[in-house]
Amino acid sequence: MMDEQGQRRNFRAARGHKLLPTNDRIRPNGISHRVLKTGGPCLIEDVSKATEELNPAMLEEGSRAAMCLPLSFTGGRLGVVWIHYSAPRTFSNDDVNALDAYLQQASIAYDSSREMGGLGRLLRAT
């Protein structure tokens, strides 16, 4: 997740039940930043045929396909979510649309929670 200034926040990377090191996961000119900026998904159906530079950390973990989708809400974008697959695959529009709808709902819930927290602080201050 990113804050309003574009800085990394609440960042976690996991594979199965194992948390992964995060120091090399977000690159300044990488796919995550592009998806965050444009709001459009990035689909990598086969890493061996990828036409853009992939993060070496993704390759080291054995990912063979992946998608990166934005976490967006009405006021902006919160960050991105990566979903990795252990084998190449073709992503259908239904795959992307279903995950996008789920992520939009998660973003709305997160943003509402943030707003309610701010409202609570405001009420306590008065």
JSON list of C-alpha atoms in Angstrom, two decimals:
[
{"chain": "A", "resi": 1, "resn": "MET", "atom": "CA", "xyz": [0.00, 0.00, 0.00]},
{"chain": "A", "resi": 2, "resn": "MET", "atom": "CA", "xyz": [1.11, 3.55, -0.61]},
{"chain": "A", "resi": 3, "resn": "ASP", "atom": "CA", "xyz": [0.33, 6.72, 1.27]},
{"chain": "A", "resi": 4, "resn": "GLU", "atom": "CA", "xyz": [-0.85, 9.98, -0.29]},
{"chain": "A", "resi": 5, "resn": "GLN", "atom": "CA", "xyz": [2.77, 10.99, -1.01]},
{"chain": "A", "resi": 6, "resn": "GLY", "atom": "CA", "xyz": [3.46, 7.74, -2.88]},
{"chain": "A", "resi": 7, "resn": "GLN", "atom": "CA", "xyz": [5.60, 6.27, -0.09]},
{"chain": "A", "resi": 8, "resn": "ARG", "atom": "CA", "xyz": [5.47, 2.58, 0.74]},
{"chain": "A", "resi": 9, "resn": "ARG", "atom": "CA", "xyz": [3.24, 1.75, 3.70]},
{"chain": "A", "resi": 10, "resn": "ASN", "atom": "CA", "xyz": [1.84, -1.47, 5.22]},
{"chain": "A", "resi": 11, "resn": "PHE", "atom": "CA", "xyz": [3.86, -3.51, 2.75]},
{"chain": "A", "resi": 12, "resn": "ARG", "atom": "CA", "xyz": [3.86, -7.29, 3.07]},
{"chain": "A", "resi": 13, "resn": "ALA", "atom": "CA", "xyz": [4.94, -10.03, 0.73]},
{"chain": "A", "resi": 14, "resn": "ALA", "atom": "CA", "xyz": [4.07, -13.66, 1.34]},
{"chain": "A", "resi": 15, "resn": "ARG", "atom": "CA", "xyz": [4.12, -16.98, -0.41]},
{"chain": "A", "resi": 16, "resn": "GLY", "atom": "CA", "xyz": [1.84, -19.55, 1.14]},
{"chain": "A", "resi": 17, "resn": "HIS", "atom": "CA", "xyz": [2.24, -19.08, 4.88]},
{"chain": "A", "resi": 18, "resn": "LYS", "atom": "CA", "xyz": [5.77, -17.66, 4.62]},
{"chain": "A", "resi": 19, "resn": "LEU", "atom": "CA", "xyz": [6.50, -13.92, 4.79]},
{"chain": "A", "resi": 20, "resn": "LEU", "atom": "CA", "xyz": [9.14, -12.87, 2.28]},
{"chain": "A", "resi": 21, "resn": "PRO", "atom": "CA", "xyz": [11.84, -10.20, 2.59]},
{"chain": "A", "resi": 22, "resn": "THR", "atom": "CA", "xyz": [10.55, -6.86, 1.31]},
{"chain": "A", "resi": 23, "resn": "ASN", "atom": "CA", "xyz": [13.70, -4.82, 0.74]},
{"chain": "A", "resi": 24, "resn": "ASP", "atom": "CA", "xyz": [13.84, -5.52, -3.01]},
{"chain": "A", "resi": 25, "resn": "ARG", "atom": "CA", "xyz": [10.17, -5.89, -3.90]},
{"chain": "A", "resi": 26, "resn": "ILE", "atom": "CA", "xyz": [9.23, -2.38, -5.03]},
{"chain": "A", "resi": 27, "resn": "ARG", "atom": "CA", "xyz": [11.48, -0.77, -7.62]},
{"chain": "A", "resi": 28, "resn": "PRO", "atom": "CA", "xyz": [11.16, 2.95, -8.46]},
{"chain": "A", "resi": 29, "resn": "ASN", "atom": "CA", "xyz": [10.49, 2.31, -12.16]},
{"chain": "A", "resi": 30, "resn": "GLY", "atom": "CA", "xyz": [8.88, -1.09, -11.81]},
{"chain": "A", "resi": 31, "resn": "ILE", "atom": "CA", "xyz": [5.52, -2.52, -12.70]},
{"chain": "A", "resi": 32, "resn": "SER", "atom": "CA", "xyz": [3.97, -1.73, -9.30]},
{"chain": "A", "resi": 33, "resn": "HIS", "atom": "CA", "xyz": [4.62, 1.99, -9.73]},
{"chain": "A", "resi": 34, "resn": "ARG", "atom": "CA", "xyz": [3.27, 1.94, -13.29]},
{"chain": "A", "resi": 35, "resn": "VAL", "atom": "CA", "xyz": [0.05, 0.19, -12.20]},
{"chain": "A", "resi": 36, "resn": "LEU", "atom": "CA", "xyz": [-0.30, 2.60, -9.29]},
{"chain": "A", "resi": 37, "resn": "LYS", "atom": "CA", "xyz": [0.16, 5.59, -11.62]},
{"chain": "A", "resi": 38, "resn": "THR", "atom": "CA", "xyz": [-2.07, 4.41, -14.50]},
{"chain": "A", "resi": 39, "resn": "GLY", "atom": "CA", "xyz": [-4.68, 2.43, -12.58]},
{"chain": "A", "resi": 40, "resn": "GLY", "atom": "CA", "xyz": [-4.53, -0.28, -15.23]},
{"chain": "A", "resi": 41, "resn": "PRO", "atom": "CA", "xyz": [-3.63, -3.92, -14.57]},
{"chain": "A", "resi": 42, "resn": "CYS", "atom": "CA", "xyz": [-0.45, -5.67, -15.67]},
{"chain": "A", "resi": 43, "resn": "LEU", "atom": "CA", "xyz": [-0.87, -9.27, -16.79]},
{"chain": "A", "resi": 44, "resn": "ILE", "atom": "CA", "xyz": [2.16, -11.52, -17.17]},
{"chain": "A", "resi": 45, "resn": "GLU", "atom": "CA", "xyz": [0.91, -14.80, -18.58]},
{"chain": "A", "resi": 46, "resn": "ASP", "atom": "CA", "xyz": [4.34, -16.41, -18.92]},
{"chain": "A", "resi": 47, "resn": "VAL", "atom": "CA", "xyz": [7.42, -14.89, -17.27]},
{"chain": "A", "resi": 48, "resn": "SER", "atom": "CA", "xyz": [9.69, -16.61, -19.80]},
{"chain": "A", "resi": 49, "resn": "LYS", "atom": "CA", "xyz": [8.01, -14.59, -22.58]},
{"chain": "A", "resi": 50, "resn": "ALA", "atom": "CA", "xyz": [7.68, -11.28, -20.70]},
{"chain": "A", "resi": 51, "resn": "THR", "atom": "CA", "xyz": [8.57, -8.25, -22.81]},
{"chain": "A", "resi": 52, "resn": "GLU", "atom": "CA", "xyz": [9.42, -5.96, -19.90]},
{"chain": "A", "resi": 53, "resn": "GLU", "atom": "CA", "xyz": [11.94, -6.22, -17.12]},
{"chain": "A", "resi": 54, "resn": "LEU", "atom": "CA", "xyz": [10.60, -8.29, -14.24]},
{"chain": "A", "resi": 55, "resn": "ASN", "atom": "CA", "xyz": [11.69, -7.97, -10.65]},
{"chain": "A", "resi": 56, "resn": "PRO", "atom": "CA", "xyz": [14.40, -10.58, -9.98]},
{"chain": "A", "resi": 57, "resn": "ALA", "atom": "CA", "xyz": [12.71, -11.32, -6.64]},
{"chain": "A", "resi": 58, "resn": "MET", "atom": "CA", "xyz": [9.66, -12.58, -8.54]},
{"chain": "A", "resi": 59, "resn": "LEU", "atom": "CA", "xyz": [11.78, -14.93, -10.59]},
{"chain": "A", "resi": 60, "resn": "GLU", "atom": "CA", "xyz": [13.69, -16.19, -7.55]},
{"chain": "A", "resi": 61, "resn": "GLU", "atom": "CA", "xyz": [10.43, -17.18, -5.88]},
{"chain": "A", "resi": 62, "resn": "GLY", "atom": "CA", "xyz": [9.51, -19.37, -8.85]},
{"chain": "A", "resi": 63, "resn": "SER", "atom": "CA", "xyz": [6.60, -17.37, -10.22]},
{"chain": "A", "resi": 64, "resn": "ARG", "atom": "CA", "xyz": [5.68, -18.41, -13.76]},
{"chain": "A", "resi": 65, "resn": "ALA", "atom": "CA", "xyz": [2.76, -16.00, -14.24]},
{"chain": "A", "resi": 66, "resn": "ALA", "atom": "CA", "xyz": [1.41, -13.01, -12.33]},
{"chain": "A", "resi": 67, "resn": "MET", "atom": "CA", "xyz": [-1.01, -10.14, -12.37]},
{"chain": "A", "resi": 68, "resn": "CYS", "atom": "CA", "xyz": [-0.66, -6.77, -10.70]},
{"chain": "A", "resi": 69, "resn": "LEU", "atom": "CA", "xyz": [-3.90, -4.91, -10.00]},
{"chain": "A", "resi": 70, "resn": "PRO", "atom": "CA", "xyz": [-4.50, -1.48, -8.45]},
{"chain": "A", "resi": 71, "resn": "LEU", "atom": "CA", "xyz": [-6.24, -0.95, -5.13]},
{"chain": "A", "resi": 72, "resn": "SER", "atom": "CA", "xyz": [-8.41, 2.06, -6.04]},
{"chain": "A", "resi": 73, "resn": "PHE", "atom": "CA", "xyz": [-11.21, 4.00, -4.40]},
{"chain": "A", "resi": 74, "resn": "THR", "atom": "CA", "xyz": [-13.12, 7.15, -5.36]},
{"chain": "A", "resi": 75, "resn": "GLY", "atom": "CA", "xyz": [-10.48, 9.54, -4.03]},
{"chain": "A", "resi": 76, "resn": "GLY", "atom": "CA", "xyz": [-7.39, 7.84, -5.42]},
{"chain": "A", "resi": 77, "resn": "ARG", "atom": "CA", "xyz": [-5.28, 4.72, -5.23]},
{"chain": "A", "resi": 78, "resn": "LEU", "atom": "CA", "xyz": [-4.08, 2.92, -2.12]},
{"chain": "A", "resi": 79, "resn": "GLY", "atom": "CA", "xyz": [-1.55, 0.62, -3.73]},
{"chain": "A", "resi": 80, "resn": "VAL", "atom": "CA", "xyz": [-1.34, -2.57, -5.75]},
{"chain": "A", "resi": 81, "resn": "VAL", "atom": "CA", "xyz": [-1.85, -6.28, -5.21]},
{"chain": "A", "resi": 82, "resn": "TRP", "atom": "CA", "xyz": [0.26, -8.91, -6.90]},
{"chain": "A", "resi": 83, "resn": "ILE", "atom": "CA", "xyz": [-1.09, -12.41, -7.47]},
{"chain": "A", "resi": 84, "resn": "HIS", "atom": "CA", "xyz": [1.50, -14.97, -8.53]},
{"chain": "A", "resi": 85, "resn": "TYR", "atom": "CA", "xyz": [1.01, -18.37, -10.14]},
{"chain": "A", "resi": 86, "resn": "SER", "atom": "CA", "xyz": [3.36, -21.35, -10.22]},
{"chain": "A", "resi": 87, "resn": "ALA", "atom": "CA", "xyz": [2.60, -22.14, -13.88]},
{"chain": "A", "resi": 88, "resn": "PRO", "atom": "CA", "xyz": [2.00, -20.04, -17.01]},
{"chain": "A", "resi": 89, "resn": "ARG", "atom": "CA", "xyz": [-1.66, -19.24, -17.59]},
{"chain": "A", "resi": 90, "resn": "THR", "atom": "CA", "xyz": [-3.96, -17.23, -19.79]},
{"chain": "A", "resi": 91, "resn": "PHE", "atom": "CA", "xyz": [-5.97, -14.60, -17.94]},
{"chain": "A", "resi": 92, "resn": "SER", "atom": "CA", "xyz": [-9.53, -14.14, -19.14]},
{"chain": "A", "resi": 93, "resn": "ASN", "atom": "CA", "xyz": [-11.42, -10.87, -18.87]},
{"chain": "A", "resi": 94, "resn": "ASP", "atom": "CA", "xyz": [-13.60, -12.62, -16.28]},
{"chain": "A", "resi": 95, "resn": "ASP", "atom": "CA", "xyz": [-10.50, -13.40, -14.16]},
{"chain": "A", "resi": 96, "resn": "VAL", "atom": "CA", "xyz": [-9.39, -9.78, -14.21]},
{"chain": "A", "resi": 97, "resn": "ASN", "atom": "CA", "xyz": [-12.89, -8.32, -13.71]},
{"chain": "A", "resi": 98, "resn": "ALA", "atom": "CA", "xyz": [-13.68, -10.62, -10.76]},
{"chain": "A", "resi": 99, "resn": "LEU", "atom": "CA", "xyz": [-10.43, -9.83, -8.96]},
{"chain": "A", "resi": 100, "resn": "ASP", "atom": "CA", "xyz": [-10.79, -6.12, -9.76]},
{"chain": "A", "resi": 101, "resn": "ALA", "atom": "CA", "xyz": [-14.31, -6.07, -8.27]},
{"chain": "A", "resi": 102, "resn": "TYR", "atom": "CA", "xyz": [-13.05, -7.79, -5.12]},
{"chain": "A", "resi": 103, "resn": "LEU", "atom": "CA", "xyz": [-10.15, -5.35, -4.78]},
{"chain": "A", "resi": 104, "resn": "GLN", "atom": "CA", "xyz": [-12.44, -2.35, -5.30]},
{"chain": "A", "resi": 105, "resn": "GLN", "atom": "CA", "xyz": [-14.64, -3.54, -2.44]},
{"chain": "A", "resi": 106, "resn": "ALA", "atom": "CA", "xyz": [-11.58, -4.10, -0.23]},
{"chain": "A", "resi": 107, "resn": "SER", "atom": "CA", "xyz": [-10.32, -0.59, -1.08]},
{"chain": "A", "resi": 108, "resn": "ILE", "atom": "CA", "xyz": [-13.68, 0.98, -0.26]},
{"chain": "A", "resi": 109, "resn": "ALA", "atom": "CA", "xyz": [-13.78, -0.86, 3.08]},
{"chain": "A", "resi": 110, "resn": "TYR", "atom": "CA", "xyz": [-10.22, 0.23, 3.89]},
{"chain": "A", "resi": 111, "resn": "ASP", "atom": "CA", "xyz": [-10.91, 3.85, 2.95]},
{"chain": "A", "resi": 112, "resn": "SER", "atom": "CA", "xyz": [-14.16, 3.88, 4.96]},
{"chain": "A", "resi": 113, "resn": "SER", "atom": "CA", "xyz": [-12.29, 2.51, 7.95]},
{"chain": "A", "resi": 114, "resn": "ARG", "atom": "CA", "xyz": [-9.67, 5.25, 7.60]},
{"chain": "A", "resi": 115, "resn": "GLU", "atom": "CA", "xyz": [-12.38, 7.91, 7.39]},
{"chain": "A", "resi": 116, "resn": "MET", "atom": "CA", "xyz": [-14.18, 6.52, 10.44]},
{"chain": "A", "resi": 117, "resn": "GLY", "atom": "CA", "xyz": [-10.89, 6.58, 12.36]},
{"chain": "A", "resi": 118, "resn": "GLY", "atom": "CA", "xyz": [-10.42, 10.23, 11.41]},
{"chain": "A", "resi": 119, "resn": "LEU", "atom": "CA", "xyz": [-14.00, 11.03, 12.40]},
{"chain": "A", "resi": 120, "resn": "GLY", "atom": "CA", "xyz": [-13.45, 9.35, 15.77]},
{"chain": "A", "resi": 121, "resn": "ARG", "atom": "CA", "xyz": [-10.33, 11.45, 16.40]},
{"chain": "A", "resi": 122, "resn": "LEU", "atom": "CA", "xyz": [-12.23, 14.61, 15.41]},
{"chain": "A", "resi": 123, "resn": "LEU", "atom": "CA", "xyz": [-15.12, 13.79, 17.76]},
{"chain": "A", "resi": 124, "resn": "ARG", "atom": "CA", "xyz": [-12.74, 13.07, 20.65]},
{"chain": "A", "resi": 125, "resn": "ALA", "atom": "CA", "xyz": [-10.96, 16.40, 20.04]},
{"chain": "A", "resi": 126, "resn": "THR", "atom": "CA", "xyz": [-14.18, 18.45, 20.35]}
]
